[in-house]
XYZ file of C-alpha atoms in Angstrom:
730
model
C -25.365 -24.176 21.620
C -28.009 -22.666 19.338
C -27.983 -19.498 21.437
C -24.283 -18.899 20.863
C -23.880 -15.507 19.186
C -21.134 -16.921 16.992
C -23.458 -19.479 15.438
C -26.147 -16.855 14.915
C -23.857 -14.453 13.037
C -22.367 -17.301 10.993
C -25.851 -18.467 10.031
C -26.925 -14.947 9.078
C -23.753 -14.413 7.054
C -24.350 -17.582 5.050
C -27.920 -16.493 4.289
C -26.631 -13.404 2.491
C -27.208 -13.203 -1.218
C -25.649 -10.983 -3.824
C -27.091 -7.491 -3.992
C -28.606 -6.721 -7.361
C -26.323 -4.436 -9.348
C -27.936 -2.106 -11.842
C -25.642 -2.205 -14.811
C -25.645 0.989 -16.891
C -26.999 0.530 -20.376
C -24.047 2.439 -21.817
C -20.665 0.929 -22.481
C -17.987 1.751 -19.865
C -16.344 4.168 -22.291
C -19.563 6.200 -22.337
C -19.860 6.720 -18.568
C -16.108 6.789 -17.828
C -15.353 10.012 -15.935
C -19.030 10.911 -15.475
C -18.287 12.509 -12.093
C -14.936 14.086 -12.997
C -14.255 17.632 -14.207
C -11.966 16.367 -16.953
C -10.676 18.096 -20.080
C -13.874 17.393 -21.967
C -15.984 19.147 -19.332
C -13.412 21.918 -18.939
C -13.731 22.591 -22.678
C -17.507 22.839 -22.277
C -17.700 24.960 -19.119
C -14.633 27.231 -19.427
C -13.894 30.063 -21.826
C -11.461 29.122 -24.586
C -8.617 31.271 -23.235
C -9.098 29.932 -19.691
C -9.229 26.374 -21.006
C -5.944 26.851 -22.888
C -4.233 28.174 -19.760
C -5.488 25.250 -17.687
C -4.254 22.747 -20.282
C -0.850 24.424 -20.212
C -0.776 24.002 -16.426
C -1.880 20.372 -16.533
C 0.157 19.138 -19.491
C 3.230 21.351 -19.496
C 3.705 22.199 -15.838
C 3.098 25.919 -16.345
C 2.609 27.940 -13.164
C -1.056 28.468 -12.288
C -2.141 32.073 -12.775
C -4.396 32.862 -9.816
C -6.130 35.514 -11.904
C -7.985 32.752 -13.788
C -9.155 31.015 -10.606
C -12.521 32.813 -10.466
C -13.342 31.843 -14.048
C -12.374 28.219 -13.394
C -14.411 28.178 -10.166
C -17.460 29.533 -12.005
C -17.221 26.765 -14.601
C -16.775 24.100 -11.952
C -19.714 25.438 -9.950
C -22.010 25.458 -12.987
C -21.139 21.842 -13.791
C -21.410 20.782 -10.156
C -24.827 22.392 -9.652
C -26.122 20.680 -12.778
C -24.943 17.392 -11.227
C -26.893 18.071 -8.020
C -23.891 19.091 -5.926
C -24.491 21.284 -2.866
C -21.086 21.262 -1.117
C -17.365 21.396 -1.877
C -14.288 20.197 -0.023
C -10.525 20.294 -0.247
C -9.554 16.615 -0.435
C -6.040 15.959 0.894
C -3.802 13.181 2.178
C -2.422 13.842 5.681
C 0.128 11.573 7.334
C -2.610 9.259 8.637
C -2.408 6.936 5.571
C -5.967 8.053 4.736
C -7.656 11.105 3.250
C -9.270 14.127 4.865
C -12.045 16.514 3.902
C -14.142 19.333 5.389
C -17.387 20.076 3.548
C -18.729 23.610 2.970
C -21.955 24.500 1.209
C -22.223 26.638 -1.947
C -24.166 29.299 -0.018
C -23.663 32.930 0.916
C -26.027 35.722 2.002
C -27.445 37.637 -0.956
C -27.814 40.871 1.058
C -31.582 40.750 0.728
C -32.412 38.220 3.388
C -31.891 35.235 1.121
C -29.113 32.917 0.003
C -27.185 32.455 -3.235
C -24.966 29.658 -4.523
C -21.433 31.000 -4.572
C -18.014 29.467 -5.183
C -15.062 31.777 -5.774
C -11.565 31.284 -7.075
C -10.233 32.019 -3.603
C -12.213 29.093 -2.169
C -11.072 26.843 -5.007
C -7.386 27.632 -4.627
C -6.944 27.684 -0.849
C -8.528 26.672 2.465
C -7.372 26.567 6.074
C -7.731 23.204 7.878
C -6.468 22.887 11.455
C -2.814 21.851 11.099
C -2.340 20.967 14.765
C -5.048 18.286 14.731
C -3.313 16.129 12.116
C -0.036 14.237 12.629
C 2.702 16.830 12.167
C 5.714 15.590 14.112
C 5.981 18.738 16.193
C 5.962 21.188 13.278
C 2.743 22.679 14.697
C 1.929 23.084 18.395
C -1.649 22.747 19.637
C -1.932 26.523 19.913
C -0.465 26.971 16.406
C -3.414 25.713 14.433
C -2.998 27.412 11.078
C -2.283 25.281 8.011
C -3.232 25.549 4.352
C -4.629 23.239 1.718
C -3.856 24.369 -1.833
C -5.412 23.166 -5.095
C -3.480 20.686 -7.238
C -4.769 21.470 -10.762
C -2.944 18.464 -12.255
C -5.397 16.068 -10.563
C -9.009 16.551 -11.748
C -11.791 17.644 -9.426
C -14.446 14.959 -8.855
C -17.873 14.462 -7.261
C -18.707 12.085 -4.404
C -22.423 12.060 -3.537
C -23.364 15.755 -3.189
C -19.835 17.095 -2.737
C -17.307 18.567 -5.172
C -13.900 17.180 -4.116
C -10.833 19.275 -4.947
C -7.468 17.434 -4.700
C -5.034 19.574 -2.718
C -1.689 19.613 -0.984
C -1.575 20.315 2.766
C 1.188 22.472 4.251
C 1.912 24.187 7.554
C 1.633 27.941 8.059
C 5.431 27.938 8.048
C 5.570 26.161 4.683
C 6.523 22.574 5.583
C 4.612 19.729 3.932
C 2.158 17.953 6.236
C 0.948 15.468 3.649
C 2.066 13.016 0.977
C 1.071 14.945 -2.136
C 3.332 17.982 -1.713
C 6.631 16.023 -1.518
C 5.371 13.626 -4.198
C 4.832 16.502 -6.625
C 8.311 17.818 -5.810
C 9.842 14.357 -6.371
C 8.030 13.965 -9.699
C 9.263 17.379 -10.800
C 12.845 16.517 -9.795
C 12.972 13.167 -11.574
C 11.157 14.563 -14.602
C 13.761 17.285 -15.067
C 16.732 14.973 -14.423
C 15.372 12.300 -16.775
C 14.678 14.863 -19.506
C 18.265 16.110 -19.324
C 19.649 12.573 -19.663
C 17.128 11.749 -22.409
C 18.533 14.533 -24.542
C 21.726 12.518 -24.969
C 19.594 10.203 -27.094
C 16.632 12.275 -28.396
C 16.805 15.957 -29.314
C 13.023 16.362 -29.277
C 12.295 15.300 -25.674
C 10.898 18.161 -23.599
C 9.148 16.261 -20.823
C 9.481 12.947 -18.971
C 6.560 11.528 -17.049
C 6.516 9.014 -14.189
C 4.013 6.197 -14.674
C 2.500 4.101 -11.913
C 0.297 1.023 -12.072
C -0.676 -0.244 -8.647
C -2.150 -3.672 -7.914
C -4.473 -3.542 -4.900
C -4.870 -6.763 -2.914
C -7.588 -7.064 -0.267
C -9.710 -9.501 1.742
C -13.499 -9.620 2.052
C -15.251 -10.800 5.220
C -18.961 -11.099 5.930
C -20.060 -8.046 7.881
C -21.756 -10.059 10.626
C -18.641 -12.133 11.271
C -16.523 -8.991 11.225
C -18.746 -7.402 13.875
C -18.359 -10.470 16.089
C -14.558 -10.123 16.077
C -13.484 -7.134 18.213
C -9.902 -7.523 17.023
C -10.910 -7.157 13.350
C -13.089 -4.153 14.155
C -10.464 -2.302 16.184
C -7.164 -3.336 14.611
C -7.984 -4.637 11.128
C -6.479 -8.065 11.821
C -7.164 -11.169 13.870
C -4.978 -11.089 16.973
C -5.756 -14.728 17.656
C -7.262 -17.661 15.803
C -6.018 -21.115 14.917
C -5.563 -21.751 11.223
C -8.278 -23.652 9.402
C -7.631 -27.282 8.443
C -8.036 -26.094 4.860
C -6.720 -22.706 3.860
C -4.636 -22.054 0.735
C -2.627 -25.271 0.585
C -4.696 -26.704 -2.301
C -3.924 -23.668 -4.511
C -7.554 -23.770 -5.633
C -8.520 -20.164 -4.899
C -5.939 -18.364 -7.034
C -7.556 -17.345 -10.341
C -10.526 -19.549 -9.411
C -14.168 -18.845 -10.171
C -15.190 -15.643 -8.404
C -18.061 -16.259 -5.920
C -21.377 -14.728 -7.027
C -21.598 -12.311 -4.095
C -18.032 -11.170 -4.651
C -18.659 -10.789 -8.375
C -21.620 -8.527 -7.607
C -19.434 -6.427 -5.309
C -16.667 -6.201 -7.917
C -19.101 -5.217 -10.644
C -20.636 -2.473 -8.514
C -17.192 -1.241 -7.477
C -15.931 -1.144 -11.062
C -18.933 0.852 -12.291
C -18.500 3.477 -9.575
C -14.726 3.534 -10.075
C -15.059 4.080 -13.824
C -17.544 6.887 -13.222
C -14.758 8.543 -11.203
C -12.288 7.946 -14.087
C -10.345 5.294 -12.178
C -9.339 3.022 -15.095
C -9.851 -0.340 -13.377
C -9.069 -3.225 -15.693
C -8.183 -6.469 -13.881
C -9.983 -8.441 -11.167
C -9.305 -11.944 -9.878
C -9.103 -14.262 -6.890
C -5.773 -14.080 -5.106
C -3.913 -16.942 -3.426
C -5.468 -16.881 0.052
C -9.141 -17.701 0.693
C -11.325 -14.565 0.562
C -8.403 -12.615 -0.955
C -8.831 -10.707 -4.210
C -7.015 -8.212 -6.405
C -7.949 -5.207 -8.494
C -5.610 -3.384 -10.866
C -5.995 -0.397 -13.223
C -4.380 0.703 -16.452
C -1.125 2.612 -15.824
C -1.460 6.368 -15.243
C 0.672 9.397 -14.480
C 2.028 8.821 -10.971
C 0.334 11.690 -9.093
C -3.066 10.855 -10.574
C -2.534 7.134 -9.934
C -1.831 7.825 -6.254
C -4.986 9.933 -5.951
C -7.015 7.233 -7.667
C -5.709 4.537 -5.342
C -6.583 6.570 -2.248
C -10.028 7.276 -3.662
C -10.543 3.629 -4.588
C -9.693 2.353 -1.095
C -12.356 4.657 0.325
C -14.834 3.602 -2.349
C -14.155 -0.110 -1.707
C -15.161 0.218 1.924
C -18.450 1.931 1.072
C -19.429 -0.463 -1.726
C -18.499 -3.532 0.327
C -20.932 -2.594 3.086
C -23.723 -2.334 0.520
C -23.046 -5.995 -0.282
C -22.850 -7.256 3.299
C -19.050 -7.338 3.341
C -16.233 -5.562 5.078
C -13.014 -4.899 3.154
C -9.828 -5.779 5.016
C -6.853 -3.803 3.727
C -4.542 -4.827 6.564
C -1.362 -6.448 5.252
C -1.784 -9.563 7.413
C -5.361 -9.950 8.672
C -5.012 -13.736 9.081
C -2.067 -15.707 10.388
C -0.692 -18.589 8.335
C -1.911 -17.469 4.903
C -0.748 -14.868 2.406
C -0.906 -11.222 3.308
C -1.895 -8.370 1.016
C 0.422 -6.006 -0.805
C 0.116 -3.147 -3.240
C 2.600 -3.793 -6.036
C 3.811 -0.534 -7.569
C 4.681 -0.927 -11.265
C 6.906 2.071 -11.977
C 8.399 3.421 -15.184
C 9.433 6.610 -16.981
C 8.184 7.717 -20.392
C 9.232 10.608 -22.639
C 6.867 12.890 -24.521
C 8.098 11.444 -27.823
C 6.378 8.168 -26.916
C 9.468 6.268 -25.739
C 9.201 4.140 -22.608
C 12.622 4.712 -21.080
C 12.870 1.341 -19.317
C 11.971 -0.597 -22.471
C 14.577 -2.109 -24.827
C 14.948 -0.382 -28.188
C 15.292 -1.509 -31.781
C 18.670 0.124 -32.446
C 22.010 0.074 -30.605
C 21.549 3.760 -29.701
C 18.126 3.086 -28.186
C 19.499 0.130 -26.257
C 22.191 2.381 -24.824
C 19.373 4.601 -23.557
C 17.633 1.530 -22.132
C 20.735 0.335 -20.287
C 21.390 3.853 -19.000
C 18.017 4.112 -17.295
C 18.186 0.528 -15.994
C 21.626 1.041 -14.453
C 20.781 4.416 -12.917
C 17.638 2.929 -11.405
C 19.817 0.243 -9.848
C 22.171 2.943 -8.591
C 19.270 4.722 -6.885
C 17.988 1.506 -5.308
C 21.464 0.397 -4.227
C 22.493 3.667 -2.623
C 19.192 4.105 -0.803
C 18.105 0.486 -0.213
C 17.619 1.179 3.501
C 15.547 4.289 2.791
C 13.358 2.446 0.275
C 12.708 -0.206 2.907
C 11.795 2.526 5.382
C 9.392 4.025 2.832
C 7.304 0.830 2.745
C 7.711 -0.260 6.361
C 4.933 0.037 8.933
C 3.667 -1.783 11.999
C 1.156 -3.572 9.765
C 3.382 -4.337 6.762
C 6.034 -5.770 9.083
C 3.730 -8.762 9.637
C 3.609 -9.448 5.880
C 7.151 -8.939 4.598
C 9.009 -12.197 4.229
C 5.921 -14.336 4.702
C 4.482 -16.584 2.006
C 3.920 -14.516 -1.168
C 5.445 -11.275 0.141
C 9.020 -10.287 -0.679
C 11.589 -10.273 2.126
C 12.465 -7.187 4.140
C 15.732 -6.832 2.220
C 15.660 -4.614 -0.845
C 17.224 -6.214 -3.922
C 16.523 -6.175 -7.649
C 15.851 -9.045 -10.047
C 16.841 -8.448 -13.681
C 16.600 -11.824 -15.403
C 19.257 -13.779 -17.258
C 19.498 -11.749 -20.478
C 19.827 -8.345 -18.832
C 22.199 -9.667 -16.181
C 24.465 -11.116 -18.882
C 24.380 -7.835 -20.799
C 25.415 -5.763 -17.764
C 28.171 -8.250 -16.960
C 29.393 -7.992 -20.567
C 29.499 -4.179 -20.413
C 31.275 -4.268 -17.053
C 33.986 -6.638 -18.289
C 34.442 -5.115 -21.733
C 37.227 -2.615 -22.360
C 35.603 -1.455 -25.586
C 33.136 1.382 -25.839
C 30.969 -0.279 -28.446
C 27.208 -0.317 -28.903
C 25.191 -3.509 -28.652
C 21.903 -5.135 -29.624
C 19.415 -6.906 -27.394
C 17.314 -9.933 -28.167
C 13.640 -9.081 -28.347
C 10.803 -11.355 -27.315
C 11.332 -14.867 -28.607
C 8.856 -17.363 -30.030
C 8.244 -20.606 -28.156
C 6.915 -23.588 -30.079
C 4.375 -25.771 -28.332
C 3.924 -29.258 -29.727
C 0.145 -28.944 -29.944
C -1.121 -28.104 -33.472
C -4.128 -26.105 -32.299
C -2.108 -23.819 -30.019
C -0.256 -20.870 -31.589
C 3.364 -20.117 -30.736
C 3.846 -18.125 -27.537
C 5.855 -14.916 -27.388
C 8.228 -15.204 -24.431
C 9.390 -12.117 -22.525
C 13.108 -11.494 -22.192
C 12.849 -11.787 -18.396
C 11.146 -14.302 -16.130
C 9.459 -13.238 -12.894
C 10.818 -13.610 -9.378
C 8.082 -13.446 -6.757
C 10.624 -13.150 -3.950
C 12.210 -9.993 -5.355
C 11.067 -6.697 -3.817
C 12.129 -4.674 -6.881
C 11.946 -6.758 -10.039
C 12.444 -5.744 -13.670
C 9.497 -7.048 -15.697
C 10.312 -6.205 -19.318
C 9.637 -2.463 -19.574
C 9.220 -1.353 -15.965
C 10.181 -2.195 -12.395
C 7.688 -3.768 -10.030
C 8.159 -2.544 -6.461
C 6.433 -5.418 -4.671
C 7.144 -4.425 -1.072
C 4.528 -1.657 -0.390
C 1.696 -2.795 1.879
C -1.969 -2.906 0.967
C -2.990 -0.129 3.391
C -0.165 2.199 2.382
C -0.354 5.423 0.468
C 1.624 4.662 -2.709
C 3.121 8.138 -2.432
C 5.408 7.073 0.424
C 7.354 4.636 -1.775
C 7.083 6.893 -4.840
C 8.553 9.900 -3.009
C 11.650 7.963 -1.960
C 12.100 6.128 -5.264
C 11.669 9.136 -7.547
C 13.847 11.401 -5.413
C 16.580 8.745 -5.373
C 16.245 8.321 -9.146
C 16.522 12.068 -9.670
C 19.746 12.139 -7.648
C 21.192 9.178 -9.592
C 20.374 10.726 -12.978
C 21.796 14.112 -11.959
C 25.038 12.431 -10.853
C 25.175 10.416 -14.079
C 24.785 13.504 -16.268
C 27.352 15.497 -14.314
C 29.985 12.774 -14.727
C 29.205 12.205 -18.416
C 29.374 15.936 -19.141
C 32.745 16.120 -17.367
C 34.175 13.386 -19.612
C 32.742 14.995 -22.736
C 34.304 18.314 -21.713
C 37.646 16.501 -21.542
C 37.281 15.414 -25.157
C 35.619 11.995 -24.977
C 32.851 11.187 -27.425
C 29.316 11.068 -26.043
C 28.947 7.288 -26.473
C 32.362 6.622 -24.942
C 31.624 8.891 -21.965
C 28.234 7.272 -21.342
C 29.707 3.762 -21.464
C 32.592 4.705 -19.165
C 30.166 6.022 -16.537
C 27.829 3.054 -16.977
C 30.725 0.631 -16.504
C 31.637 2.351 -13.260
C 28.015 2.329 -12.037
C 27.428 -1.304 -12.984
C 30.302 -2.257 -10.687
C 29.078 0.023 -7.906
C 25.476 -1.197 -7.848
C 26.231 -4.887 -8.381
C 25.406 -5.814 -4.737
C 21.743 -4.845 -5.260
C 21.299 -7.392 -8.080
C 19.986 -10.741 -6.906
C 18.106 -13.297 -9.026
C 17.857 -16.102 -6.468
C 15.449 -17.109 -3.691
C 14.869 -14.094 -1.455
C 13.300 -16.302 1.226
C 16.425 -18.342 1.931
C 18.504 -17.907 5.066
C 21.592 -17.951 2.841
C 20.379 -14.751 1.171
C 20.075 -12.939 4.507
C 23.727 -13.707 5.240
C 24.783 -12.864 1.679
C 22.852 -9.578 1.726
C 24.572 -8.542 4.948
C 27.935 -9.427 3.406
C 27.060 -7.208 0.427
C 26.324 -4.282 2.719
C 22.545 -4.255 2.195
C 20.221 -3.391 5.042
C 18.941 -6.561 6.764
C 17.372 -4.901 9.819
C 13.959 -6.287 10.835
C 12.928 -3.870 13.588
C 10.378 -1.449 12.158
C 11.266 1.534 14.421
C 14.978 1.096 13.645
C 14.326 0.875 9.907
C 12.586 4.269 10.029
C 15.918 5.794 11.072
C 17.052 5.663 7.430
C 15.007 8.778 6.717
C 17.544 10.656 8.821
C 20.682 9.069 7.366
C 22.942 11.830 6.132
C 22.783 10.352 2.629
C 18.966 10.486 2.758
C 18.839 14.052 4.054
C 21.356 15.162 1.432
C 19.376 13.464 -1.341
C 16.009 14.898 -0.292
C 17.428 18.398 0.158
C 19.446 18.430 -3.067
C 16.379 17.412 -5.064
C 14.236 19.922 -3.115
C 11.753 17.210 -2.140
C 11.955 17.619 1.659
C 14.201 19.414 4.108
C 15.663 18.073 7.338
C 12.889 19.566 9.448
C 10.218 17.847 7.364
C 12.080 14.534 7.530
C 12.496 14.756 11.299
C 8.793 15.534 11.649
C 7.793 12.573 9.472
C 9.892 10.213 11.521
C 8.268 11.505 14.692
C 4.913 10.693 13.107
C 6.064 7.225 11.988
C 7.356 6.305 15.436
C 4.210 7.651 17.075
C 1.927 5.764 14.675
C 3.916 2.583 15.293
C 3.550 2.916 19.065
C -0.172 3.644 18.860
C -0.805 0.720 16.517
C 0.942 -1.796 18.759
C -0.565 -0.194 21.865
C -4.114 -0.594 20.552
C -3.440 -4.178 19.518
C -2.007 -4.984 22.954
C -5.035 -3.519 24.719
C -7.489 -5.375 22.485
C -5.599 -8.647 22.872
C -5.489 -8.295 26.650
C -9.233 -7.620 26.733
C -10.023 -10.589 24.484
C -7.797 -12.883 26.512
C -9.277 -11.948 29.890
C -12.913 -11.392 28.903
C -13.425 -13.942 26.123
C -10.783 -16.654 26.070
C -10.247 -17.367 29.757
C -13.965 -17.262 30.737
C -14.879 -19.632 27.880
C -11.977 -21.971 28.660
C -12.715 -22.104 32.384
C -16.424 -22.624 31.695
C -15.558 -25.654 29.578
C -13.112 -26.751 32.253
C -15.923 -26.626 34.808
C -18.063 -28.860 32.582
C -15.207 -31.342 32.354
C -14.764 -31.314 36.130
C -18.476 -32.036 36.605
C -18.155 -34.882 34.138
C -15.238 -36.387 36.062
C -17.114 -36.052 39.344
C -20.193 -37.630 37.775
C -18.098 -40.563 36.556
C -17.173 -41.338 40.155
C -20.864 -41.401 41.145
C -21.749 -43.852 38.370
C -18.712 -46.108 38.010
C -16.284 -47.784 40.312
C -13.287 -45.708 41.348
C -10.922 -47.659 39.101
C -13.192 -47.469 36.046
C -14.051 -43.821 36.649
C -10.371 -42.928 36.742
C -9.719 -44.863 33.535
C -12.654 -43.243 31.696
C -11.695 -39.780 32.915
C -8.063 -39.848 31.777
C -8.683 -37.696 28.675
C -10.843 -35.197 30.539
C -8.313 -34.931 33.334
C -5.590 -34.157 30.797
C -7.786 -31.461 29.245
C -8.604 -30.004 32.670
C -4.911 -29.839 33.483
C -3.958 -28.390 30.088
C -6.646 -25.698 30.307
C -5.439 -24.774 33.775
C -1.847 -24.489 32.592
C -2.661 -22.487 29.493
C -5.060 -20.062 31.206
C -2.469 -19.537 33.931
C 0.122 -18.692 31.286
C -2.270 -16.321 29.529
C -2.995 -14.485 32.782
C 0.731 -14.241 33.449
C 1.516 -13.032 29.920
C -1.299 -10.463 29.989
C 0.057 -9.119 33.270
C 3.556 -8.964 31.790
C 2.178 -7.317 28.637
C 0.417 -4.650 30.676
C 3.541 -3.979 32.714
C 5.694 -3.811 29.568
C 3.317 -1.200 28.135
C 3.483 0.843 31.324
C 7.269 0.804 31.271
C 7.365 1.776 27.597
C 4.797 4.545 28.054
C 6.999 6.221 30.663
C 9.723 6.757 28.058
C 9.460 10.339 26.820
C 11.517 10.006 23.645
C 9.118 8.619 21.015
C 11.941 6.940 19.061
C 13.141 5.027 22.112
C 9.555 4.232 23.115
C 8.857 2.719 19.670
C 11.944 0.505 19.912
C 10.900 -0.716 23.370
C 7.385 -1.462 22.094
C 8.928 -3.572 19.342
C 11.429 -5.349 21.571
C 9.410 -5.937 24.768
C 5.672 -5.458 24.122
C 5.158 -7.385 20.889
C 6.814 -10.632 22.094
C 4.235 -10.905 24.913
C 1.460 -10.637 22.325
C 2.901 -13.550 20.368
C 3.059 -15.636 23.546
C -0.581 -14.888 24.424
C -1.738 -15.769 20.931
C 0.056 -19.103 21.006
C -1.743 -20.181 24.190
C -5.130 -18.847 23.040
C -4.887 -20.662 19.703
C -4.124 -23.918 21.527
C -7.196 -23.410 23.732
C -9.334 -22.893 20.612
C -8.507 -26.465 19.611
C -9.429 -27.804 23.051
C -12.625 -25.974 24.020
C -15.962 -27.346 22.823
C -16.851 -25.682 19.515
C -20.287 -24.615 20.713
C -18.806 -22.585 23.576
C -16.231 -20.661 21.543
C -17.556 -17.116 21.120
C -15.284 -15.747 18.370
C -15.875 -16.719 14.711
C -13.136 -19.108 13.668
C -10.886 -18.989 10.609
C -12.898 -21.706 8.849
C -15.933 -19.418 9.090
C -14.197 -16.138 8.338
C -12.267 -17.341 5.305
C -14.860 -19.000 3.100
C -17.600 -16.882 1.523
C -20.760 -18.761 0.600
């Protein structure tokens, strides 16, 4: 037993101690952005006229003048060399859900047999990665390799190790977007313009509207040794088998509990490095499931927030390994306990300081508030299927609807006060302004405790898109996802809703209605239209599934089928009218989504089959052989009658092991055959559907039998670290 690799790695994992973290002597505010070419450093390293032009580009959306690129590159190079940088890279976000980079050195021939450090504006602005080697959905053939990465000056350049990283978009030679950033920037531009136009009904001074995003990143930590002893974790990011621990999260003692010392050391190290990269991390805590944690930043402009989240996920993996951990970002790495999401807190703010989704202090401001609430609901209602497609994946499908996660039906929770207000406006035949109750005081009958200020909405953990006082929390995105996927769909849909709202209001005003009357007439119409998306009840109930279907909401559960919403005519029309993506780009993205789905399930099926045949069955049959020897030995020692009586339990185990291993062998054979049949289907859409319908069910059946065997086989023989070992850091 002592020679079992599982026991060795468990023992080594429990010997781990927290790595010493060298805390900077400065306050966080003093080293915040140390490795970022922010405005402060731009002011130092750029000429005044160049600096002013860059600020105009970053803050006001002015078009970048390529003539200043050389001057900007010179300033960046000077700063980078002083920081010990030797290379640069265009850092972009292809359709792999990760990031990509190709490093080049700051060196050129000097013409005299030596080398010089050189970095030109041309190299800053544009590079040429191989477009055919990234997922492109058929936009680029293998022999059509050319693609371009182009600098995004609105997201600051930063340093990782010895490399200057330049955030960029990634497009094909023919102009189509091959990444997340390009359509995200288009969506942000579209909603910014549409929101500004509507804002001017209420504020004459608004010239710009910004999209804000605050993501909450959930994740698991696992000891590196245990991770390495689980092939399924290493290759798929989740456990494909494993019986739940006797104790998991049922005691509710992990949530907000004391953070383990080793985890605290990891978090501290991560926060220091994140702050140095200007990622404004603020909150850390234990989440509900064992070994599950959360990190959240201060809200930022949406494009920058997306970049920071992608950078942070990469940073988490590196820092975790320095502390003897592996970060698990998979949405459902362990069966039977909570999965991990990435809640997207989304709002709009005007350049006059007004948060557009926040209630106001005057009737006019509250009319603005209701306008943006209702038009958000219109966007979510009209495109509820598309929004579900934007957060759906082979991995997130395991999480949605389970435990803490919202269901795979998009609805919006508003709270009692706001619901009553919208109902009042809908039923009223008067175009009159109204006031809202602000936060209320709550008296607590304990003298030492001050009164609490209660928000005007509660929270609904089962709602995928909940209003939380001054923003909406899109709770459905998965923990591995690029936030941009959900933000592209949501902001494009919002832009379309606001454009439609303004067009209809302007038409009524042109007919002689007053502005307030026209706005209220359109709002009343939209409140009625989007009413099916409003739901304040229990999103987990079976009654809600039936009710949602009756309301016309999308209740589909098949991931490949859900992706089809990207090609709904309403989706194509919306994306094209807002100039976010064209039909060709949408078709290509769906090809990529279906292909990624197939490959994910295919890898999992192969790993599960290997584990079943080369780990589970050999261990089970070895234990079965020991039991058989025991039964035979009983007959040599005891009388036949007594031996049979004493061997009853072992005989039952021998029989059960035989039955379960036989089933596993049968299911693995059926799984392999189902994959072969699916792989012969040429159309990737149809292949993805078959993988969902016929391949995945065999995997569930294999897991069920393997998990039952885990409970039967002697603990010392079981080779794979169990949940009770994986889920509790010591």
